[in-house]
mmCIF file of C-alpha atoms in Angstrom:
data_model
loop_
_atom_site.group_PDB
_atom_site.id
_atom_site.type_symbol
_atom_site.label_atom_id
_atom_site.label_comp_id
_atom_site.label_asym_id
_atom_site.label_seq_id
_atom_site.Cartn_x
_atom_site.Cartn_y
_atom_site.Cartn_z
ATOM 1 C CA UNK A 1 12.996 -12.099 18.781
ATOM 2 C CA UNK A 2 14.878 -14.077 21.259
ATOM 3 C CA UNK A 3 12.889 -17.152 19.416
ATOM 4 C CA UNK A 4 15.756 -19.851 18.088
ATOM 5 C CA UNK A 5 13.797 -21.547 15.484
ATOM 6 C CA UNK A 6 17.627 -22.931 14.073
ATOM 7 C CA UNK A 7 17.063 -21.520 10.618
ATOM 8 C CA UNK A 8 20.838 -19.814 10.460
ATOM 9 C CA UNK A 9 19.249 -16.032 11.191
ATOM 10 C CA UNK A 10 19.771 -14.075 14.045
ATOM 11 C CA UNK A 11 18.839 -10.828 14.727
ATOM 12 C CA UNK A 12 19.514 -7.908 17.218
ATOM 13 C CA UNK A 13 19.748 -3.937 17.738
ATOM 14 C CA UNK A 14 15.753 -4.009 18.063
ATOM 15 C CA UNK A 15 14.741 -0.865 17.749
ATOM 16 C CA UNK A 16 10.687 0.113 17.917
ATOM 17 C CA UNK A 17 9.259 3.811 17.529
ATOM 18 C CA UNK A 18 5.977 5.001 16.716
ATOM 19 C CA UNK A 19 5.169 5.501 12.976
ATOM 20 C CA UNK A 20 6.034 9.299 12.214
ATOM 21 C CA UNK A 21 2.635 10.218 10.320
ATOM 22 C CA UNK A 22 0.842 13.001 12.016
ATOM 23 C CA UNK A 23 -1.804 12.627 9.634
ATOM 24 C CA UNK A 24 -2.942 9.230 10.216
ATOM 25 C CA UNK A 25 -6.146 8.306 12.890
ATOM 26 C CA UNK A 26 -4.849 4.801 13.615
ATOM 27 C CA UNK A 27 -2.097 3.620 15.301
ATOM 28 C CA UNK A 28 0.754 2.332 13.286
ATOM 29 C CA UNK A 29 5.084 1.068 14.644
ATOM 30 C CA UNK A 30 7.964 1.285 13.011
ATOM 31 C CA UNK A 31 10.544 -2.264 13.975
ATOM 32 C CA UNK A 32 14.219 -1.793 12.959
ATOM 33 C CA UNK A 33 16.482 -4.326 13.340
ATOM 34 C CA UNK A 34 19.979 -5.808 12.834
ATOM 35 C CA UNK A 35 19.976 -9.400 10.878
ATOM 36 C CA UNK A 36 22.618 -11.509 10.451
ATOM 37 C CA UNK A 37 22.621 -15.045 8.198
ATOM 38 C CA UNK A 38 25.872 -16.616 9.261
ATOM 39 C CA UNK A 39 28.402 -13.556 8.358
ATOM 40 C CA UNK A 40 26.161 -11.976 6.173
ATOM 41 C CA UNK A 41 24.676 -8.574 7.868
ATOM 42 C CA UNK A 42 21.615 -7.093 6.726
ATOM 43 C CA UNK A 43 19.216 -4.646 8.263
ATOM 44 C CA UNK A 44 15.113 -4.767 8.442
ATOM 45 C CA UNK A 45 12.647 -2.031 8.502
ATOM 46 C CA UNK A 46 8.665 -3.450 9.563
ATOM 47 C CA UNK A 47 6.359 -1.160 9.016
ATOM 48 C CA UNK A 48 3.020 -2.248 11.772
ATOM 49 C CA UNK A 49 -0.300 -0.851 11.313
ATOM 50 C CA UNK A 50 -2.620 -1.928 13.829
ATOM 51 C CA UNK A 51 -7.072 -1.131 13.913
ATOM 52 C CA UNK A 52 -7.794 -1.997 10.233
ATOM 53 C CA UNK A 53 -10.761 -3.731 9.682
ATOM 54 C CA UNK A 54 -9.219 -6.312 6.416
ATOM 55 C CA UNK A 55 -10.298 -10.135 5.262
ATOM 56 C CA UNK A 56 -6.724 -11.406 4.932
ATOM 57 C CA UNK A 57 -6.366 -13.677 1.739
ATOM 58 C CA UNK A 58 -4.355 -17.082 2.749
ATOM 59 C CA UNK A 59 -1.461 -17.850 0.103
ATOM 60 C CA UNK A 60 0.902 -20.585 -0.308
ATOM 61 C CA UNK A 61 4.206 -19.827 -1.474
ATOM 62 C CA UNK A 62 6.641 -22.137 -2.712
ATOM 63 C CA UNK A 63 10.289 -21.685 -1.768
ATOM 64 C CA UNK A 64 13.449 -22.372 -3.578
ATOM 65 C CA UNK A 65 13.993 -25.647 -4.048
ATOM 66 C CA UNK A 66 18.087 -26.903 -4.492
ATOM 67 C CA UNK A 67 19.671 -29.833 -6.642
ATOM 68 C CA UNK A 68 19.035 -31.585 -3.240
ATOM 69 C CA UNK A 69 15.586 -30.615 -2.591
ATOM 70 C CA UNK A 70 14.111 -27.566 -0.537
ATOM 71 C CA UNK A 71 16.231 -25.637 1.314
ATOM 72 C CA UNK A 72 13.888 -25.129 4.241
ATOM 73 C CA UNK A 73 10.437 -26.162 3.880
ATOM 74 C CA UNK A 74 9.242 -26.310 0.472
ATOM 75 C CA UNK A 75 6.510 -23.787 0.970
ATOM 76 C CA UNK A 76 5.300 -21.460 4.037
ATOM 77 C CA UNK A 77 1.669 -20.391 3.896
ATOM 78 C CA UNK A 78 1.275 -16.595 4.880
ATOM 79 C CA UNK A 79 -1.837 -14.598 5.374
ATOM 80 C CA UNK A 80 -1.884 -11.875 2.837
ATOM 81 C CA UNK A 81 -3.318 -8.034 2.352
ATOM 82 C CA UNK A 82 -5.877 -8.179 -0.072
ATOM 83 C CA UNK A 83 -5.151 -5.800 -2.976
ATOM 84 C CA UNK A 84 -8.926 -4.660 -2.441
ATOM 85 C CA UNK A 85 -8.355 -3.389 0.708
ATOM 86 C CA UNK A 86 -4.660 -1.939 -0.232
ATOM 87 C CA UNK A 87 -7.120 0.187 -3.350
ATOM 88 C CA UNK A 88 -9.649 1.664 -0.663
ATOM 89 C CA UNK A 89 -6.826 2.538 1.945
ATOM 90 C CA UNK A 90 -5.341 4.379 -0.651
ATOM 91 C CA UNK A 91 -8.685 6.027 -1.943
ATOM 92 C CA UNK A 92 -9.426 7.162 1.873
ATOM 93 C CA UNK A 93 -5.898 8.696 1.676
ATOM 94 C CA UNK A 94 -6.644 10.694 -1.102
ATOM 95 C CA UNK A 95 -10.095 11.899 -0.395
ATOM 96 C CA UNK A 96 -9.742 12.234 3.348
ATOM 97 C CA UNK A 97 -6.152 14.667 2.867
ATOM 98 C CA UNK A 98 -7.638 16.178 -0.530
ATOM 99 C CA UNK A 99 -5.734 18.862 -1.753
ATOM 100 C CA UNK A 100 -3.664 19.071 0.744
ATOM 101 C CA UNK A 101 -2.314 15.559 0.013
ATOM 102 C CA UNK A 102 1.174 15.791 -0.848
ATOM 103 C CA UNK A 103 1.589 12.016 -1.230
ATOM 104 C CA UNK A 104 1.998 11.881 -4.613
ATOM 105 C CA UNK A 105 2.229 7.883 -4.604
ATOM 106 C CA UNK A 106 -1.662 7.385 -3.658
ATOM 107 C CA UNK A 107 -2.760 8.753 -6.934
ATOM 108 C CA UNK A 108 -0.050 6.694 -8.792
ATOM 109 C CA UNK A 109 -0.923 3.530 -7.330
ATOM 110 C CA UNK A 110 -4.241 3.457 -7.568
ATOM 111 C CA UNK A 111 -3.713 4.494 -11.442
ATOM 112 C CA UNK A 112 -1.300 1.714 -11.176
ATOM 113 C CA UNK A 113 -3.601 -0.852 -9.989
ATOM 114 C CA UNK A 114 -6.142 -0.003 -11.968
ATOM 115 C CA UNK A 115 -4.280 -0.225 -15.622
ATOM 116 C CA UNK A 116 -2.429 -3.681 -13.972
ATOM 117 C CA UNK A 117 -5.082 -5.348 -11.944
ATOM 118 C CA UNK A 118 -8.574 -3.333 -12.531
ATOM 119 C CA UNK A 119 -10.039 -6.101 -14.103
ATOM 120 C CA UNK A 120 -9.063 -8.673 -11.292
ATOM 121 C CA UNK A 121 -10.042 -6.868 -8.461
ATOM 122 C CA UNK A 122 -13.101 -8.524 -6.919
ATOM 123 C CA UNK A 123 -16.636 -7.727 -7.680
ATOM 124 C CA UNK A 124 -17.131 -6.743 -3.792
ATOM 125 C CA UNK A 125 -14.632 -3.717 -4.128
ATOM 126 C CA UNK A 126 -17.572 -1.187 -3.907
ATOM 127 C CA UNK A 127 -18.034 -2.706 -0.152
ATOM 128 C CA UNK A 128 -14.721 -2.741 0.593
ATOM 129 C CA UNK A 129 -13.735 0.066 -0.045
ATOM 130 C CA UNK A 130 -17.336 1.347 2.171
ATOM 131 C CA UNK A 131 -16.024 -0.982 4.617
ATOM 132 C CA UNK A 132 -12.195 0.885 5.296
ATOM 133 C CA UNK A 133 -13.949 4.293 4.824
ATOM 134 C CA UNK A 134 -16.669 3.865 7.626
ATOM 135 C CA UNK A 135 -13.765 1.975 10.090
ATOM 136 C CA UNK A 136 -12.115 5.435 9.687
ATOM 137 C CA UNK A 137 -14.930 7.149 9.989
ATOM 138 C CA UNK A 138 -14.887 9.347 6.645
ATOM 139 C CA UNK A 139 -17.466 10.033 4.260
ATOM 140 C CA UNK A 140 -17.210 8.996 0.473
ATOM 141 C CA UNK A 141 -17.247 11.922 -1.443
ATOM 142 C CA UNK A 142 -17.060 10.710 -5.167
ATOM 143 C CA UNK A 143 -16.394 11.265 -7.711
ATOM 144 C CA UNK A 144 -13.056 12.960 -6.725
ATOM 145 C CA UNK A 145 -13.225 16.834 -7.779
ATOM 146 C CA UNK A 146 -10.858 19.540 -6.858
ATOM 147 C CA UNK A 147 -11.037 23.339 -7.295
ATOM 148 C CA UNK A 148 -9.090 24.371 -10.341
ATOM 149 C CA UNK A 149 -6.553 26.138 -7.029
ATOM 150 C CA UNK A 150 -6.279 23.012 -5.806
ATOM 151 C CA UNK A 151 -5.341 20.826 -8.453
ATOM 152 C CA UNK A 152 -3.045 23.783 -9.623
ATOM 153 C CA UNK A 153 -1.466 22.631 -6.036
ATOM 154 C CA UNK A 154 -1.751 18.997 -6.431
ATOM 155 C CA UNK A 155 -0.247 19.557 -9.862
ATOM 156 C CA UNK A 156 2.680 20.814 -8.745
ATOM 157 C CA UNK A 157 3.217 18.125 -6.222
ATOM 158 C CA UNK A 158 2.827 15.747 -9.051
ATOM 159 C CA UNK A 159 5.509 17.980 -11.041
ATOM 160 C CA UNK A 160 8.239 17.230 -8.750
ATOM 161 C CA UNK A 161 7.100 13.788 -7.677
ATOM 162 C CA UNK A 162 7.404 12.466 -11.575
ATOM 163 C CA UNK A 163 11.096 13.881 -11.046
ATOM 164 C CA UNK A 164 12.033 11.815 -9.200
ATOM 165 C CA UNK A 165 10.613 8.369 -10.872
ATOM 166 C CA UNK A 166 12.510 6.217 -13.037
ATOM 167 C CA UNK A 167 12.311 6.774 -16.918
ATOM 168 C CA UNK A 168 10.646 3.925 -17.497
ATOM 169 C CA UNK A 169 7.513 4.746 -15.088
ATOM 170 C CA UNK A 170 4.930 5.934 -18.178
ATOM 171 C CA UNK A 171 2.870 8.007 -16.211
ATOM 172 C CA UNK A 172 0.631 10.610 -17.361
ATOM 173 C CA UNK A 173 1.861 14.055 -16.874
ATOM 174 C CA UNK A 174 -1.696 15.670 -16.287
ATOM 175 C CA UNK A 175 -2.775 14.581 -12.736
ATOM 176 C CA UNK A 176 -6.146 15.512 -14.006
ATOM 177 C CA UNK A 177 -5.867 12.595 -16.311
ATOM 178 C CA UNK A 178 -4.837 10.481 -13.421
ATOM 179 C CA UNK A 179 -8.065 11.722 -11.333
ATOM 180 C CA UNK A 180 -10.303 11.249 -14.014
ATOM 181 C CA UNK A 181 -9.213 7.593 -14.878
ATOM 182 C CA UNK A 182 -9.654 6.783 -11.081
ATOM 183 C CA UNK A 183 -13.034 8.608 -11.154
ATOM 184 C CA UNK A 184 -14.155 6.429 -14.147
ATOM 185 C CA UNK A 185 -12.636 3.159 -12.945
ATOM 186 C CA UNK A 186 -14.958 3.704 -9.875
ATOM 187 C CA UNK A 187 -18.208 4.880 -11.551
ATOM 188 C CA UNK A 188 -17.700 1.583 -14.133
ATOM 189 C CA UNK A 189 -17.446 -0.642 -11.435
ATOM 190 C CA UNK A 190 -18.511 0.182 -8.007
ATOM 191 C CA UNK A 191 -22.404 1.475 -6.848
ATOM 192 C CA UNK A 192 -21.083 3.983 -4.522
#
């Protein structure tokens, strides 16, 4: 990051360290660093997964334009992770941990996506999410059923995980509910 592009930002204290999941297959690092826009400190945490098989989608984005025009460029183009992929890395999370998944946030994304963006997702989901599953080498095992034990388990995960969410996060209380809705979503509109 010793790049000058003259921009006003500067950044230092690098800092790189392996991504502390145990569970994961792939390899993933962790970037911290120090930022600074003229006296203005700020610090940034990067998050780099590396392995993943995805078809990145290529967005323009417009910036924020001043009295006076653009303050940099008017737009940067970035290539982006395709929510598709984002919904079948979260689905191998959940089936490939099961019930011993205590990250509560796969199930409520995936609800999330589904209620917000179900209908939008593209028609090719089914081989997407086929796709991330056979990269990482697990088996699809749908639709998504748990032993009464361990959704008693996954319940009580869920318990303590809506806790801690804001009030105005509607989410069901029932993680069954949450399971089943996934397990629907898929059966509507994937072959798999």
């Amino acid at each position: 990051i010793n790049n000058d592009i003259k921009d006003g930002f500067n950044f230092n204290k690098i800092k790189i360290e392996n991504i502390p999941h145990p569970h994961m297959k792939y390899p993933g690092k962790r970037v911290h660093l120090v930022g600074y826009f003229g006296k203005t400190r700020f610090k940034v945490t990067i998050d780099l997964a590396f392995g993943d098989l995805i078809d990145p989608l290529n967005m323009s984005l417009p910036l924020t334009h001043g009295k006076k025009g653009a303050l940099f460029e008017s737009s940067i183009s970035l290539s982006c992770y395709p929510i598709e992929f984002i919904f079948a890395e979260k689905l191998h999370a959940m089936v490939d941990r099961g019930r011993y998944n205590s990250r509560m946030k796969d199930f409520h994304d995936l609800y999330s996506m589904i209620l917000q963006k179900g209908d939008q997702l593209s028609s090719n989901i089914g081989n997407i999410i086929k796709t991330v599953f056979n990269h990482r080498e697990t088996e699809i095992k749908l639709p998504i059923i748990f032993s009464s034990q361990a959704i008693e388990d996954l319940q009580s995960f869920w318990n303590r995980y809506l806790q801690g969410l804001k009030k105005d996060h509607k989410m069901p209380i029932n993680l069954k509910n949450i399971i089943q809705i996934i397990n629907d979503w898929l059966s509507k509109n994937t072959k798999l």
